[in-house]
PDB file of C-alpha atoms and ligand atoms in Angstrom:
ATOM      1  CA  MET A 271      98.277 -17.895  -3.823  1.00  0.00           C
ATOM      2  CA  ILE A 272      98.484 -19.422  -0.344  1.00  0.00           C
ATOM      3  CA  LEU A 273      95.834 -18.151   2.072  1.00  0.00           C
ATOM      4  CA  LYS A 274      98.440 -17.141   4.635  1.00  0.00           C
ATOM      5  CA  GLU A 275      99.950 -14.792   2.078  1.00  0.00           C
ATOM      6  CA  ILE A 276      96.504 -13.368   1.315  1.00  0.00           C
ATOM      7  CA  ALA A 277      96.017 -12.661   5.008  1.00  0.00           C
ATOM      8  CA  LYS A 278      99.338 -10.855   5.090  1.00  0.00           C
ATOM      9  CA  ILE A 279      98.555  -8.700   2.033  1.00  0.00           C
ATOM     10  CA  LEU A 280      95.202  -7.744   3.557  1.00  0.00           C
ATOM     11  CA  GLU A 281      96.645  -7.285   7.055  1.00  0.00           C
ATOM     12  CA  ALA A 282      93.794  -9.580   8.021  1.00  0.00           C
ATOM     13  CA  SER A 283      93.198 -11.742  11.027  1.00  0.00           C
ATOM     14  CA  ILE A 284      92.139 -15.340  10.533  1.00  0.00           C
ATOM     15  CA  ILE A 285      88.993 -15.653  12.622  1.00  0.00           C
ATOM     16  CA  ALA A 286      88.080 -19.268  11.858  1.00  0.00           C
ATOM     17  CA  ASN A 287      89.953 -22.413  10.856  1.00  0.00           C
ATOM     18  CA  PRO A 288      93.487 -20.967  11.012  1.00  0.00           C
ATOM     19  CA  GLU A 289      94.797 -24.524  10.627  1.00  0.00           C
ATOM     20  CA  ASN A 290      93.621 -24.344   7.012  1.00  0.00           C
ATOM     21  CA  SER A 291      95.691 -21.280   6.167  1.00  0.00           C
ATOM     22  CA  GLU A 292      97.979 -23.236   3.833  1.00  0.00           C
ATOM     23  CA  ILE A 293      95.294 -23.838   1.189  1.00  0.00           C
ATOM     24  CA  ASP A 294      95.973 -22.666  -2.347  1.00  0.00           C
ATOM     25  CA  ILE A 295      93.580 -20.046  -3.745  1.00  0.00           C
ATOM     26  CA  HIS A 296      93.395 -19.725  -7.541  1.00  0.00           C
ATOM     27  CA  SER A 297      91.236 -16.635  -7.960  1.00  0.00           C
ATOM     28  CA  ALA A 298      88.961 -14.205  -6.146  1.00  0.00           C
ATOM     29  CA  CYS A 299      85.551 -12.636  -6.510  1.00  0.00           C
ATOM     30  CA  SER A 300      84.180  -9.566  -4.720  1.00  0.00           C
ATOM     31  CA  ALA A 301      80.425  -9.477  -4.221  1.00  0.00           C
ATOM     32  CA  ASP A 302      77.599  -8.705  -1.872  1.00  0.00           C
ATOM     33  CA  MET A 303      74.993 -10.421  -4.029  1.00  0.00           C
ATOM     34  CA  MET A 304      74.949 -14.129  -3.312  1.00  0.00           C
ATOM     35  CA  SER A 305      73.274 -15.204  -6.536  1.00  0.00           C
ATOM     36  CA  ALA A 306      75.912 -13.282  -8.497  1.00  0.00           C
ATOM     37  CA  VAL A 307      78.480 -15.372  -6.616  1.00  0.00           C
ATOM     38  CA  LEU A 308      76.603 -18.532  -7.553  1.00  0.00           C
ATOM     39  CA  TYR A 309      76.363 -17.401 -11.170  1.00  0.00           C
ATOM     40  CA  TYR A 310      79.933 -16.276 -11.773  1.00  0.00           C
ATOM     41  CA  HIS A 311      81.972 -18.335  -9.292  1.00  0.00           C
ATOM     42  CA  THR A 312      84.866 -20.594 -10.095  1.00  0.00           C
ATOM     43  CA  PRO A 313      86.069 -23.375  -7.804  1.00  0.00           C
ATOM     44  CA  ASN A 314      89.050 -22.899  -5.468  1.00  0.00           C
ATOM     45  CA  SER A 315      88.383 -19.209  -5.166  1.00  0.00           C
ATOM     46  CA  LEU A 316      88.220 -16.590  -2.452  1.00  0.00           C
ATOM     47  CA  LEU A 317      85.090 -14.556  -1.750  1.00  0.00           C
ATOM     48  CA  ILE A 318      85.558 -10.941  -0.682  1.00  0.00           C
ATOM     49  CA  THR A 319      82.330  -9.656   0.870  1.00  0.00           C
ATOM     50  CA  SER A 320      80.821  -7.428   3.519  1.00  0.00           C
ATOM     51  CA  LEU A 321      77.989  -9.848   4.347  1.00  0.00           C
ATOM     52  CA  THR A 322      78.450 -12.035   7.396  1.00  0.00           C
ATOM     53  CA  GLN A 323      75.292 -14.137   7.744  1.00  0.00           C
ATOM     54  CA  PRO A 324      75.454 -17.956   7.873  1.00  0.00           C
ATOM     55  CA  HIS A 325      73.988 -18.351   4.388  1.00  0.00           C
ATOM     56  CA  VAL A 326      77.155 -16.719   3.023  1.00  0.00           C
ATOM     57  CA  ILE A 327      78.992 -19.828   4.261  1.00  0.00           C
ATOM     58  CA  ARG A 328      76.368 -22.065   2.619  1.00  0.00           C
ATOM     59  CA  THR A 329      76.768 -20.121  -0.621  1.00  0.00           C
ATOM     60  CA  ALA A 330      80.529 -20.545  -0.446  1.00  0.00           C
ATOM     61  CA  GLU A 331      80.247 -24.251   0.207  1.00  0.00           C
ATOM     62  CA  ILE A 332      77.916 -24.772  -2.710  1.00  0.00           C
ATOM     63  CA  ALA A 333      79.986 -22.667  -5.098  1.00  0.00           C
ATOM     64  CA  GLY A 334      83.234 -24.407  -4.138  1.00  0.00           C
ATOM     65  CA  ILE A 335      84.665 -21.230  -2.600  1.00  0.00           C
ATOM     66  CA  LYS A 336      87.539 -22.141  -0.291  1.00  0.00           C
ATOM     67  CA  SER A 337      87.771 -19.081   1.941  1.00  0.00           C
ATOM     68  CA  ILE A 338      85.950 -15.834   2.744  1.00  0.00           C
ATOM     69  CA  VAL A 339      87.317 -12.389   3.574  1.00  0.00           C
ATOM     70  CA  PHE A 340      85.043  -9.984   5.429  1.00  0.00           C
ATOM     71  CA  VAL A 341      85.897  -6.365   4.636  1.00  0.00           C
ATOM     72  CA  LEU A 342      85.505  -3.197   6.744  1.00  0.00           C
ATOM     73  CA  ASP A 343      86.296  -5.131   9.902  1.00  0.00           C
ATOM     74  CA  LYS A 344      82.965  -6.928   9.753  1.00  0.00           C
ATOM     75  CA  LYS A 345      82.817  -9.714  12.298  1.00  0.00           C
ATOM     76  CA  PRO A 346      80.411 -12.587  11.782  1.00  0.00           C
ATOM     77  CA  ASP A 347      78.320 -13.857  14.681  1.00  0.00           C
ATOM     78  CA  LYS A 348      78.867 -17.163  16.408  1.00  0.00           C
ATOM     79  CA  GLU A 349      76.404 -19.018  14.203  1.00  0.00           C
ATOM     80  CA  THR A 350      78.351 -18.095  11.078  1.00  0.00           C
ATOM     81  CA  ILE A 351      81.672 -19.040  12.649  1.00  0.00           C
ATOM     82  CA  ASP A 352      80.283 -22.371  13.887  1.00  0.00           C
ATOM     83  CA  LEU A 353      79.041 -23.204  10.408  1.00  0.00           C
ATOM     84  CA  ALA A 354      82.368 -22.227   8.839  1.00  0.00           C
ATOM     85  CA  GLN A 355      84.124 -24.478  11.333  1.00  0.00           C
ATOM     86  CA  LYS A 356      81.835 -27.359  10.441  1.00  0.00           C
ATOM     87  CA  LYS A 357      82.537 -26.823   6.747  1.00  0.00           C
ATOM     88  CA  LYS A 358      86.254 -26.203   7.379  1.00  0.00           C
ATOM     89  CA  ILE A 359      86.126 -22.891   5.532  1.00  0.00           C
ATOM     90  CA  PRO A 360      88.726 -20.436   6.871  1.00  0.00           C
ATOM     91  CA  LEU A 361      87.437 -16.905   7.509  1.00  0.00           C
ATOM     92  CA  LEU A 362      89.456 -13.696   7.354  1.00  0.00           C
ATOM     93  CA  SER A 363      88.616 -10.215   8.551  1.00  0.00           C
ATOM     94  CA  THR A 364      90.302  -7.103   7.148  1.00  0.00           C
ATOM     95  CA  SER A 365      89.802  -3.407   7.858  1.00  0.00           C
ATOM     96  CA  PHE A 366      90.205  -2.515   4.160  1.00  0.00           C
ATOM     97  CA  CYS A 367      87.125  -1.800   2.052  1.00  0.00           C
ATOM     98  CA  MET A 368      86.132  -4.155  -0.751  1.00  0.00           C
ATOM     99  CA  TYR A 369      87.806  -2.028  -3.434  1.00  0.00           C
ATOM    100  CA  THR A 370      91.125  -1.781  -1.650  1.00  0.00           C
ATOM    101  CA  ALA A 371      91.172  -5.420  -0.548  1.00  0.00           C
ATOM    102  CA  SER A 372      90.496  -6.533  -4.130  1.00  0.00           C
ATOM    103  CA  GLY A 373      93.073  -4.122  -5.540  1.00  0.00           C
ATOM    104  CA  ARG A 374      95.777  -5.248  -3.155  1.00  0.00           C
ATOM    105  CA  LEU A 375      95.296  -8.904  -4.042  1.00  0.00           C
ATOM    106  CA  PHE A 376      95.030  -8.218  -7.774  1.00  0.00           C
ATOM    107  CA  LYS A 377      98.246  -6.189  -7.686  1.00  0.00           C
ATOM    108  CA  GLU A 378     100.021  -9.119  -6.055  1.00  0.00           C
ATOM    109  CA  GLY A 379      98.901 -11.428  -8.847  1.00  0.00           C
ATOM    110  CA  LEU A 380      95.654 -13.058  -7.689  1.00  0.00           C
ATOM    111  CA  PRO A 381      93.349 -13.034 -10.744  1.00  0.00           C
ATOM    112  CA  GLY A 382      89.594 -12.468 -10.805  1.00  0.00           C
ATOM    113  CA  CYS A 383      87.238 -15.445 -10.985  1.00  0.00           C
ATOM    114  CA  LEU A 384      86.421 -14.845 -14.628  1.00  0.00           C
ATOM    115  CA  ASP A 385      89.939 -13.882 -15.792  1.00  0.00           C
ATOM    116  CA  LYS A 386      91.633 -16.375 -18.025  1.00  0.00           C
TER     117      LYS A 386
ATOM    118  CA  MET B  11      80.037 -42.776 -16.003  1.00  0.00           C
ATOM    119  CA  PRO B  12      78.045 -45.477 -14.190  1.00  0.00           C
ATOM    120  CA  LEU B  13      76.626 -44.653 -10.776  1.00  0.00           C
ATOM    121  CA  ASN B  14      77.328 -46.759  -7.720  1.00  0.00           C
ATOM    122  CA  SER B  15      73.650 -47.695  -7.852  1.00  0.00           C
ATOM    123  CA  ASP B  16      71.206 -48.650 -10.589  1.00  0.00           C
ATOM    124  CA  LYS B  17      68.083 -47.905  -8.560  1.00  0.00           C
ATOM    125  CA  THR B  18      66.295 -44.592  -8.405  1.00  0.00           C
ATOM    126  CA  ILE B  19      67.086 -42.808  -5.178  1.00  0.00           C
ATOM    127  CA  GLU B  20      64.501 -40.402  -3.846  1.00  0.00           C
ATOM    128  CA  GLY B  21      64.478 -37.730  -1.232  1.00  0.00           C
ATOM    129  CA  SER B  22      62.063 -35.093  -0.054  1.00  0.00           C
ATOM    130  CA  PHE B  23      62.169 -31.949   2.039  1.00  0.00           C
ATOM    131  CA  GLN B  24      59.666 -29.579   3.580  1.00  0.00           C
ATOM    132  CA  LEU B  25      60.761 -25.980   3.161  1.00  0.00           C
ATOM    133  CA  VAL B  26      59.319 -23.151   5.210  1.00  0.00           C
ATOM    134  CA  GLY B  27      59.051 -19.592   3.925  1.00  0.00           C
ATOM    135  CA  GLY B  28      60.997 -16.918   5.785  1.00  0.00           C
ATOM    136  CA  ASN B  29      63.327 -19.368   7.456  1.00  0.00           C
ATOM    137  CA  PHE B  30      66.860 -18.469   6.329  1.00  0.00           C
ATOM    138  CA  ALA B  31      68.374 -20.645   9.061  1.00  0.00           C
ATOM    139  CA  THR B  32      67.672 -23.843   7.153  1.00  0.00           C
ATOM    140  CA  ALA B  33      68.669 -22.470   3.730  1.00  0.00           C
ATOM    141  CA  GLY B  34      70.924 -24.956   2.009  1.00  0.00           C
ATOM    142  CA  GLU B  35      69.855 -28.067   3.892  1.00  0.00           C
ATOM    143  CA  ALA B  36      68.130 -29.679   0.937  1.00  0.00           C
ATOM    144  CA  SER B  37      70.892 -28.798  -1.513  1.00  0.00           C
ATOM    145  CA  GLY B  38      73.480 -29.927   1.038  1.00  0.00           C
ATOM    146  CA  GLU B  39      71.852 -33.318   1.417  1.00  0.00           C
ATOM    147  CA  LEU B  40      71.473 -33.722  -2.336  1.00  0.00           C
ATOM    148  CA  LYS B  41      75.134 -32.858  -2.724  1.00  0.00           C
ATOM    149  CA  ARG B  42      76.166 -35.505  -0.180  1.00  0.00           C
ATOM    150  CA  THR B  43      73.952 -38.156  -1.776  1.00  0.00           C
ATOM    151  CA  LEU B  44      75.357 -37.453  -5.242  1.00  0.00           C
ATOM    152  CA  THR B  45      78.900 -37.526  -3.891  1.00  0.00           C
ATOM    153  CA  ASP B  46      78.266 -40.936  -2.286  1.00  0.00           C
ATOM    154  CA  LEU B  47      76.936 -42.186  -5.612  1.00  0.00           C
ATOM    155  CA  GLY B  48      80.096 -41.108  -7.382  1.00  0.00           C
ATOM    156  CA  VAL B  49      78.526 -38.511  -9.660  1.00  0.00           C
ATOM    157  CA  ALA B  50      81.005 -36.181 -11.393  1.00  0.00           C
ATOM    158  CA  GLU B  51      81.905 -33.110  -9.354  1.00  0.00           C
ATOM    159  CA  GLU B  52      80.798 -30.633 -12.022  1.00  0.00           C
ATOM    160  CA  ILE B  53      77.304 -32.138 -12.171  1.00  0.00           C
ATOM    161  CA  ILE B  54      77.056 -32.149  -8.385  1.00  0.00           C
ATOM    162  CA  ARG B  55      77.970 -28.482  -8.283  1.00  0.00           C
ATOM    163  CA  ARG B  56      75.381 -27.581 -10.905  1.00  0.00           C
ATOM    164  CA  ALA B  57      72.668 -29.573  -9.096  1.00  0.00           C
ATOM    165  CA  ALA B  58      73.564 -28.029  -5.747  1.00  0.00           C
ATOM    166  CA  ILE B  59      73.561 -24.469  -7.097  1.00  0.00           C
ATOM    167  CA  ALA B  60      70.217 -24.904  -8.854  1.00  0.00           C
ATOM    168  CA  THR B  61      68.646 -26.488  -5.766  1.00  0.00           C
ATOM    169  CA  PHE B  62      70.049 -23.851  -3.436  1.00  0.00           C
ATOM    170  CA  GLU B  63      68.661 -21.009  -5.580  1.00  0.00           C
ATOM    171  CA  ALA B  64      65.269 -22.731  -5.539  1.00  0.00           C
ATOM    172  CA  GLU B  65      65.403 -23.104  -1.756  1.00  0.00           C
ATOM    173  CA  ILE B  66      66.231 -19.425  -1.358  1.00  0.00           C
ATOM    174  CA  ASN B  67      63.317 -18.400  -3.577  1.00  0.00           C
ATOM    175  CA  VAL B  68      60.944 -20.443  -1.435  1.00  0.00           C
ATOM    176  CA  ILE B  69      62.315 -18.823   1.713  1.00  0.00           C
ATOM    177  CA  ILE B  70      61.929 -15.331   0.253  1.00  0.00           C
ATOM    178  CA  TYR B  71      58.680 -15.545  -1.675  1.00  0.00           C
ATOM    179  CA  ALA B  72      56.611 -18.547  -0.626  1.00  0.00           C
ATOM    180  CA  ALA B  73      54.854 -19.739   2.507  1.00  0.00           C
ATOM    181  CA  ALA B  74      56.048 -23.314   2.228  1.00  0.00           C
ATOM    182  CA  ALA B  75      57.188 -25.872  -0.300  1.00  0.00           C
ATOM    183  CA  ARG B  76      57.927 -29.502  -0.915  1.00  0.00           C
ATOM    184  CA  LEU B  77      61.229 -30.301  -2.567  1.00  0.00           C
ATOM    185  CA  LEU B  78      61.614 -33.707  -4.165  1.00  0.00           C
ATOM    186  CA  TYR B  79      64.582 -35.240  -5.870  1.00  0.00           C
ATOM    187  CA  PHE B  80      64.940 -38.400  -7.902  1.00  0.00           C
ATOM    188  CA  ILE B  81      68.337 -39.708  -8.861  1.00  0.00           C
ATOM    189  CA  GLY B  82      68.233 -42.313 -11.603  1.00  0.00           C
ATOM    190  CA  PRO B  83      71.044 -43.999 -13.502  1.00  0.00           C
ATOM    191  CA  SER B  84      71.163 -41.299 -16.173  1.00  0.00           C
ATOM    192  CA  SER B  85      69.571 -38.195 -14.683  1.00  0.00           C
ATOM    193  CA  ILE B  86      68.785 -36.143 -11.609  1.00  0.00           C
ATOM    194  CA  ARG B  87      65.307 -34.659 -11.354  1.00  0.00           C
ATOM    195  CA  ILE B  88      64.567 -31.930  -8.825  1.00  0.00           C
ATOM    196  CA  ARG B  89      61.065 -30.639  -8.256  1.00  0.00           C
ATOM    197  CA  ILE B  90      59.998 -27.782  -5.991  1.00  0.00           C
ATOM    198  CA  GLU B  91      56.281 -27.233  -5.445  1.00  0.00           C
ATOM    199  CA  ASP B  92      55.526 -24.157  -3.401  1.00  0.00           C
ATOM    200  CA  MET B  93      52.446 -22.628  -1.871  1.00  0.00           C
ATOM    201  CA  GLY B  94      52.835 -18.933  -2.359  1.00  0.00           C
ATOM    202  CA  PRO B  95      51.824 -15.880  -4.344  1.00  0.00           C
ATOM    203  CA  GLY B  96      52.778 -17.386  -7.693  1.00  0.00           C
ATOM    204  CA  ILE B  97      54.410 -15.486 -10.556  1.00  0.00           C
ATOM    205  CA  GLU B  98      52.292 -13.329 -12.803  1.00  0.00           C
ATOM    206  CA  ASN B  99      54.725 -12.915 -15.665  1.00  0.00           C
ATOM    207  CA  ILE B 100      57.134 -15.833 -15.883  1.00  0.00           C
ATOM    208  CA  GLU B 101      58.958 -14.475 -18.921  1.00  0.00           C
ATOM    209  CA  GLN B 102      59.777 -11.308 -17.001  1.00  0.00           C
ATOM    210  CA  ALA B 103      60.781 -13.248 -13.871  1.00  0.00           C
ATOM    211  CA  MET B 104      63.213 -15.308 -15.963  1.00  0.00           C
ATOM    212  CA  GLN B 105      65.063 -12.207 -17.145  1.00  0.00           C
ATOM    213  CA  GLU B 106      68.479 -11.609 -15.617  1.00  0.00           C
ATOM    214  CA  GLY B 107      68.279  -8.710 -13.201  1.00  0.00           C
ATOM    215  CA  TYR B 108      64.510  -8.732 -12.711  1.00  0.00           C
ATOM    216  CA  SER B 109      63.675  -8.891  -9.027  1.00  0.00           C
ATOM    217  CA  THR B 110      60.878  -7.880  -6.714  1.00  0.00           C
ATOM    218  CA  ALA B 111      62.908  -8.738  -3.604  1.00  0.00           C
ATOM    219  CA  PRO B 112      62.230  -6.303  -0.742  1.00  0.00           C
ATOM    220  CA  GLU B 113      64.950  -4.269   0.936  1.00  0.00           C
ATOM    221  CA  TRP B 114      65.520  -6.666   3.887  1.00  0.00           C
ATOM    222  CA  VAL B 115      66.204  -9.455   1.394  1.00  0.00           C
ATOM    223  CA  ARG B 116      68.686  -7.305  -0.543  1.00  0.00           C
ATOM    224  CA  GLU B 117      70.475  -6.474   2.675  1.00  0.00           C
ATOM    225  CA  MET B 118      71.021 -10.204   3.126  1.00  0.00           C
ATOM    226  CA  GLY B 119      72.626 -10.473  -0.296  1.00  0.00           C
ATOM    227  CA  TRP B 120      69.706 -11.785  -2.350  1.00  0.00           C
ATOM    228  CA  GLY B 121      67.595 -10.059  -4.967  1.00  0.00           C
ATOM    229  CA  ALA B 122      69.988  -9.676  -7.895  1.00  0.00           C
ATOM    230  CA  GLY B 123      67.443 -11.294 -10.186  1.00  0.00           C
ATOM    231  CA  MET B 124      69.891 -14.062 -11.049  1.00  0.00           C
ATOM    232  CA  GLY B 125      68.342 -17.066  -9.296  1.00  0.00           C
ATOM    233  CA  LEU B 126      65.927 -18.337 -11.927  1.00  0.00           C
ATOM    234  CA  PRO B 127      68.371 -17.698 -14.820  1.00  0.00           C
ATOM    235  CA  ASN B 128      71.031 -19.574 -12.859  1.00  0.00           C
ATOM    236  CA  MET B 129      68.710 -22.531 -12.223  1.00  0.00           C
ATOM    237  CA  LYS B 130      68.046 -22.684 -15.943  1.00  0.00           C
ATOM    238  CA  LYS B 131      71.726 -22.324 -16.807  1.00  0.00           C
ATOM    239  CA  ASN B 132      72.685 -25.204 -14.531  1.00  0.00           C
ATOM    240  CA  SER B 133      70.032 -27.674 -15.652  1.00  0.00           C
ATOM    241  CA  ASP B 134      69.637 -29.550 -18.927  1.00  0.00           C
ATOM    242  CA  GLU B 135      65.860 -29.250 -18.753  1.00  0.00           C
ATOM    243  CA  PHE B 136      64.078 -26.478 -16.906  1.00  0.00           C
ATOM    244  CA  ASN B 137      60.363 -26.047 -16.457  1.00  0.00           C
ATOM    245  CA  ILE B 138      58.435 -23.523 -14.411  1.00  0.00           C
ATOM    246  CA  GLU B 139      54.701 -23.284 -13.917  1.00  0.00           C
ATOM    247  CA  SER B 140      52.835 -20.890 -11.728  1.00  0.00           C
ATOM    248  CA  VAL B 141      49.310 -20.045 -10.702  1.00  0.00           C
ATOM    249  CA  VAL B 142      48.873 -16.609  -9.170  1.00  0.00           C
ATOM    250  CA  GLY B 143      47.524 -16.925  -5.634  1.00  0.00           C
ATOM    251  CA  GLU B 144      48.349 -20.645  -5.429  1.00  0.00           C
ATOM    252  CA  GLY B 145      52.007 -21.277  -6.033  1.00  0.00           C
ATOM    253  CA  THR B 146      54.887 -22.093  -8.290  1.00  0.00           C
ATOM    254  CA  THR B 147      56.397 -25.387  -9.391  1.00  0.00           C
ATOM    255  CA  VAL B 148      59.919 -25.604 -10.748  1.00  0.00           C
ATOM    256  CA  GLU B 149      61.261 -28.804 -12.249  1.00  0.00           C
ATOM    257  CA  MET B 150      64.860 -29.287 -13.295  1.00  0.00           C
ATOM    258  CA  VAL B 151      66.592 -32.242 -14.889  1.00  0.00           C
ATOM    259  CA  LEU B 152      70.336 -32.722 -15.086  1.00  0.00           C
ATOM    260  CA  ASN B 153      71.635 -35.482 -17.289  1.00  0.00           C
ATOM    261  CA  ILE B 154      74.315 -37.818 -16.017  1.00  0.00           C
ATOM    262  CA  PRO B 155      76.383 -38.667 -19.078  1.00  0.00           C
TER     263      PRO B 155
HETATM  264  N1  ATP C 210      58.776 -19.255  -5.868  1.00  0.00           N
HETATM  265  C1  ATP C 210      58.418 -18.011  -6.229  1.00  0.00           C
HETATM  266  N2  ATP C 210      57.209 -17.514  -5.886  1.00  0.00           N
HETATM  267  C2  ATP C 210      56.835 -16.260  -6.235  1.00  0.00           C
HETATM  268  N3  ATP C 210      57.615 -15.425  -6.955  1.00  0.00           N
HETATM  269  C3  ATP C 210      58.828 -15.865  -7.332  1.00  0.00           C
HETATM  270  C4  ATP C 210      59.296 -17.171  -6.994  1.00  0.00           C
HETATM  271  N4  ATP C 210      60.526 -17.327  -7.517  1.00  0.00           N
HETATM  272  C5  ATP C 210      60.819 -16.190  -8.149  1.00  0.00           C
HETATM  273  N5  ATP C 210      59.807 -15.299  -8.059  1.00  0.00           N
HETATM  274  C6  ATP C 210      59.758 -13.948  -8.673  1.00  0.00           C
HETATM  275  O1  ATP C 210      60.678 -13.896  -9.743  1.00  0.00           O
HETATM  276  C7  ATP C 210      61.664 -12.873  -9.507  1.00  0.00           C
HETATM  277  C8  ATP C 210      63.005 -13.328 -10.054  1.00  0.00           C
HETATM  278  O2  ATP C 210      63.468 -14.458  -9.319  1.00  0.00           O
HETATM  279  P1  ATP C 210      65.030 -14.779  -9.268  1.00  0.00           P
HETATM  280  O3  ATP C 210      65.260 -15.940  -8.376  1.00  0.00           O
HETATM  281  O4  ATP C 210      65.549 -14.868 -10.663  1.00  0.00           O
HETATM  282  O5  ATP C 210      65.656 -13.447  -8.646  1.00  0.00           O
HETATM  283  P2  ATP C 210      65.584 -12.906  -7.149  1.00  0.00           P
HETATM  284  O6  ATP C 210      65.143 -13.998  -6.227  1.00  0.00           O
HETATM  285  O7  ATP C 210      64.759 -11.668  -7.158  1.00  0.00           O
HETATM  286  O8  ATP C 210      67.081 -12.532  -6.866  1.00  0.00           O
HETATM  287  P3  ATP C 210      68.310 -13.576  -6.691  1.00  0.00           P
HETATM  288  O9  ATP C 210      67.793 -14.928  -7.031  1.00  0.00           O
HETATM  289  O10 ATP C 210      69.348 -13.091  -7.638  1.00  0.00           O
HETATM  290  O11 ATP C 210      68.732 -13.457  -5.272  1.00  0.00           O
HETATM  291  C9  ATP C 210      61.614 -12.648  -8.023  1.00  0.00           C
HETATM  292  O12 ATP C 210      62.082 -11.370  -7.642  1.00  0.00           O
HETATM  293  C10 ATP C 210      60.127 -12.839  -7.707  1.00  0.00           C
HETATM  294  O13 ATP C 210      59.405 -11.688  -8.077  1.00  0.00           O
HETATM  295 MG1   MG C 211      66.102 -15.907  -6.351  1.00  0.00          MG
END
């Protein structure tokens, strides 16, 4: 699923690296525990989270996560955005909660990270 | 797959406890070095994840640590020697879900008790030694086939 379409489904704004909104996302994972992300991730995926600190970007980079959606209208600080820009990881912000954001994307056909 | 180098490449890092701002610097550099050497992507990812989890543990639990890596023609060896409280029961610490992380750490998204199991999962050889009151040393080897 193209990131732009994900943004539309989540009624989300792209708050960093909008020029990368054409990337193809293969799956998604919803988590607030970073080591769970590192344990269960799959490459080319989307992370749906409510954490906004810079080390979330580092976690994404290391796990091969291509984009991050912040739920509940959470807005990362400048440090996080700067790091995302450096790593070219597009960031989205949606007002939906994690459950609803995940459900909306799943309903439109984006599978979970561990689904085969 | 042969590397773009037949020498052993070494690197070292000083890690400081409590400092989340630098989390990921060592694993990031290791990742770049391995990429330059032409190591397979899957192995790079495993090495980076294992190193990152080790860095985070130092930041959370230890006062300071030295991280060393050695990249040879057929393996990557990563060693983290920390000065910290040590681990009393290593078997328990290795269990998935076991964590003593305080609340402020959980609020930052760490403390699922998955770090050590994930380091083990991503390495071909995993060794951990600890002396209570002195520190912990983790050594991981990933084979390059
Ligand atoms: N370097 C260390 N020094 C002292 N204690 C440690 C160290 N590393 C791990 N531990 C202990 O082992 C426990 C399990 O570690 P592990 O990395 O598996 O999980 P965690 O750090 O609690 O959570 P997560 O890694 O999922 O964020 C820790 O909660 C801590 O009690
Ligand atoms: Mg840990």
